[in-house]
Amino acid sequence: MTKDRGFDPETPHTGDDDFPELELSDEDILDAMQYIPGFLDISTADFREIYHYAHRHALERLFGRVRAGSLMRAGIEPLHPDTILQQAIAVMARQGLKSLPVVDAGNRVVGILTESDFLRRLQADTFLELLLRLVKDIGSFRHRCHETPVSEAMCAAPVTIGEDAGFFTIIKAFHRHDGRSMPVVDAGGLLRGLLLRKDFLDACHLENLL
């Protein structure tokens, strides 16, 4: 038998891929062993390590072919830094999206604009609060929408992901931010599409994971 290699039963195991994994305590393992007939010459540490390797293997078997390029929404109409918010809202609504990449003249991703960014720029935390502000001061709302360019409201340097990114890379990227989507780019950083968190979770049947 081997010694414990540093697993902490109180801390969820994530490994290099930031994929959440249920950690087994010694009590869990010893209880499970009671259901296996015969004598098991294995330590709880070795049992736990086998579990982690088996978990990783199962994920690779189930999701090894997942690629961002196959799950992304291609052909989206992006925004530009000098687009005013009023136009940006219309572009987002027309495509049924709650966020859109912002690209420069060369189609390189320079930011992303989300509903939250829009609300923040209009000094509202929720759409209900925004409606109340509209009732009280429609003039201020119009001014902000007509005069503010996307560049002043967007999140610059957003998290992006490559077309060939696989399951673990996508998981890790989504863990880096709370947004609903990520721009998908090619090797040169040019926009190829938009990967929605919902689309990824639905495709992998992981609705309760992220």
Coordinates of C-alpha atoms in Angstrom, one line a residue:
M1 CA 0.0 0.0 0.0
T2 CA 1.1 3.6 -0.6
K3 CA 0.9 6.7 1.5
D4 CA -1.6 9.5 1.0
R5 CA -0.5 11.7 -1.8
G6 CA -1.9 14.9 -0.4
F7 CA -5.6 14.5 -1.0
D8 CA -7.7 16.6 1.4
P9 CA -11.1 15.0 2.0
E10 CA -12.5 18.4 3.1
T11 CA -11.5 20.1 -0.2
P12 CA -13.2 19.3 -3.6
H13 CA -10.6 18.0 -6.0
T14 CA -10.2 20.0 -9.2
G15 CA -6.8 19.2 -10.6
D16 CA -5.3 21.2 -13.5
D17 CA -8.6 21.5 -15.3
D18 CA -10.6 23.3 -12.7
F19 CA -13.3 20.7 -13.1
P20 CA -15.3 20.3 -9.8
E21 CA -15.1 16.8 -8.5
L22 CA -16.8 15.3 -5.5
E23 CA -14.2 14.4 -2.9
L24 CA -14.5 11.1 -1.0
S25 CA -13.8 11.0 2.7
D26 CA -12.2 7.9 4.4
E27 CA -15.6 7.2 5.9
D28 CA -17.2 7.1 2.5
I29 CA -14.6 4.7 1.2
L30 CA -14.6 2.4 4.2
D31 CA -18.4 2.3 4.1
A32 CA -18.3 1.4 0.3
M33 CA -15.8 -1.4 0.9
Q34 CA -18.3 -3.1 3.2
Y35 CA -20.5 -3.9 0.2
I36 CA -17.6 -5.7 -1.6
P37 CA -17.3 -9.3 -0.5
G38 CA -13.8 -10.6 0.4
F39 CA -10.7 -8.8 1.6
L40 CA -9.5 -5.6 -0.2
D41 CA -5.8 -4.9 0.2
I42 CA -6.0 -1.2 -0.6
S43 CA -5.6 1.9 1.4
T44 CA -8.2 4.7 1.4
A45 CA -5.6 6.9 -0.3
D46 CA -5.1 4.5 -3.1
F47 CA -8.8 4.0 -3.5
R48 CA -9.3 7.8 -3.6
E49 CA -6.6 8.1 -6.3
I50 CA -8.1 5.4 -8.4
Y51 CA -11.4 7.2 -8.2
H52 CA -9.9 10.5 -9.4
Y53 CA -8.2 8.8 -12.4
A54 CA -11.5 6.9 -13.2
H55 CA -13.4 10.2 -13.0
R56 CA -11.0 11.9 -15.4
H57 CA -11.1 8.9 -17.8
A58 CA -14.9 8.9 -17.8
L59 CA -15.1 12.6 -18.6
E60 CA -12.6 12.1 -21.5
R61 CA -14.7 9.2 -22.8
L62 CA -17.9 11.1 -22.6
F63 CA -16.8 14.5 -23.7
G64 CA -13.5 14.0 -25.5
R65 CA -15.0 15.0 -28.9
V66 CA -16.6 18.3 -27.6
R67 CA -15.1 21.3 -29.4
A68 CA -16.0 25.0 -29.0
G69 CA -16.2 25.4 -32.8
S70 CA -19.0 22.8 -33.1
L71 CA -21.1 24.3 -30.2
M72 CA -20.7 28.0 -31.0
R73 CA -23.2 30.2 -32.7
A74 CA -21.6 31.1 -36.0
G75 CA -22.6 34.0 -38.2
I76 CA -23.5 36.4 -35.4
E77 CA -23.5 40.1 -36.1
P78 CA -20.9 41.6 -33.7
L79 CA -20.7 45.1 -32.3
H80 CA -18.1 47.8 -32.9
P81 CA -16.5 50.2 -30.4
D82 CA -18.1 53.3 -32.0
T83 CA -21.6 51.8 -32.2
I84 CA -23.9 53.8 -29.9
L85 CA -25.8 51.9 -27.2
Q86 CA -29.2 52.4 -28.9
Q87 CA -28.0 50.6 -32.0
A88 CA -26.2 48.0 -29.9
I89 CA -29.4 47.2 -28.0
A90 CA -31.3 46.7 -31.3
V91 CA -28.6 44.4 -32.7
M92 CA -28.6 42.2 -29.5
A93 CA -32.4 42.1 -29.5
R94 CA -32.6 41.2 -33.2
Q95 CA -30.4 38.1 -32.6
G96 CA -32.0 37.1 -29.3
L97 CA -28.7 37.4 -27.5
K98 CA -27.9 38.9 -24.1
S99 CA -24.3 39.6 -25.0
L100 CA -22.3 40.3 -28.1
P101 CA -18.6 40.4 -28.9
V102 CA -17.1 43.8 -29.9
V103 CA -14.6 43.7 -32.8
D104 CA -12.3 46.3 -34.4
A105 CA -12.2 47.0 -38.2
G106 CA -10.1 43.8 -38.7
N107 CA -12.7 41.6 -36.9
R108 CA -10.4 41.1 -33.9
V109 CA -12.2 40.8 -30.6
V110 CA -11.6 43.9 -28.4
G111 CA -14.4 43.5 -25.9
I112 CA -17.9 42.2 -25.1
L113 CA -21.1 44.0 -24.2
T114 CA -23.6 42.3 -22.0
E115 CA -27.0 43.2 -20.5
S116 CA -25.3 43.8 -17.2
D117 CA -22.9 46.3 -18.8
F118 CA -25.8 48.1 -20.4
L119 CA -27.7 48.3 -17.1
R120 CA -24.6 49.5 -15.3
R121 CA -24.0 52.3 -17.8
L122 CA -27.6 53.4 -17.2
Q123 CA -27.1 53.3 -13.5
A124 CA -29.6 50.5 -12.8
D125 CA -29.1 47.1 -11.2
T126 CA -32.2 45.4 -12.6
F127 CA -34.6 45.9 -15.5
L128 CA -37.3 46.8 -13.0
E129 CA -35.1 49.6 -11.7
L130 CA -34.4 50.7 -15.2
L131 CA -38.1 51.0 -16.0
L132 CA -38.6 53.1 -12.9
R133 CA -35.8 55.4 -14.0
L134 CA -37.4 55.7 -17.4
V135 CA -40.6 56.8 -15.9
K136 CA -38.9 59.4 -13.8
D137 CA -36.3 60.7 -16.3
I138 CA -36.8 59.6 -19.9
G139 CA -34.6 62.4 -21.1
S140 CA -31.5 61.1 -19.3
F141 CA -32.1 57.6 -20.7
R142 CA -32.3 58.9 -24.2
H143 CA -29.2 60.9 -23.8
R144 CA -27.2 58.0 -22.5
C145 CA -28.4 55.7 -25.3
H146 CA -27.9 58.2 -28.1
E147 CA -24.6 59.6 -26.9
T148 CA -22.7 56.6 -25.3
P149 CA -20.6 54.4 -27.6
V150 CA -20.2 50.7 -26.9
S151 CA -16.5 51.3 -26.1
E152 CA -17.5 53.2 -22.9
A153 CA -19.8 50.5 -21.7
M154 CA -18.2 47.2 -22.8
C155 CA -15.9 44.9 -20.9
A156 CA -12.5 45.2 -22.5
A157 CA -10.1 42.2 -22.9
P158 CA -12.9 39.5 -22.5
V159 CA -12.2 35.8 -21.9
T160 CA -12.1 34.2 -25.3
I161 CA -11.6 30.6 -26.5
G162 CA -10.3 28.9 -29.5
E163 CA -12.3 26.9 -32.0
D164 CA -10.5 23.7 -31.2
A165 CA -10.9 24.1 -27.4
G166 CA -12.1 20.9 -25.8
F167 CA -14.3 20.1 -22.9
F168 CA -11.8 20.8 -20.1
T169 CA -10.5 24.0 -21.6
I170 CA -14.1 25.3 -22.0
I171 CA -14.9 24.4 -18.4
K172 CA -11.8 26.2 -17.2
A173 CA -12.6 29.3 -19.3
F174 CA -16.1 29.5 -18.0
H175 CA -14.9 29.3 -14.4
R176 CA -12.8 32.4 -15.1
H177 CA -15.9 34.7 -15.4
D178 CA -19.6 34.8 -14.6
G179 CA -20.8 35.8 -18.1
R180 CA -23.3 33.8 -20.1
S181 CA -21.1 33.6 -23.2
M182 CA -17.6 33.7 -24.6
P183 CA -16.3 34.9 -28.1
V184 CA -14.8 32.0 -30.1
V185 CA -11.7 33.1 -32.0
D186 CA -9.3 31.6 -34.6
A187 CA -5.5 31.3 -34.1
G188 CA -5.2 34.9 -35.1
G189 CA -7.7 36.2 -32.6
L190 CA -10.3 36.9 -35.2
L191 CA -14.0 36.3 -34.2
R192 CA -15.5 33.0 -35.4
G193 CA -18.6 32.8 -33.2
L194 CA -20.1 33.0 -29.8
L195 CA -20.3 30.1 -27.3
L196 CA -23.2 30.4 -24.9
R197 CA -22.8 28.8 -21.5
K198 CA -26.4 27.4 -21.9
D199 CA -25.6 25.8 -25.2
F200 CA -22.5 24.1 -23.7
L201 CA -24.3 22.8 -20.7
D202 CA -27.2 21.6 -22.7
A203 CA -25.0 19.8 -25.2
C204 CA -23.1 18.0 -22.4
H205 CA -26.1 17.6 -20.1
L206 CA -24.4 19.5 -17.3
E207 CA -27.2 22.0 -16.5
N208 CA -26.5 22.0 -12.8
L209 CA -22.7 22.2 -13.0
L210 CA -21.8 25.8 -13.9

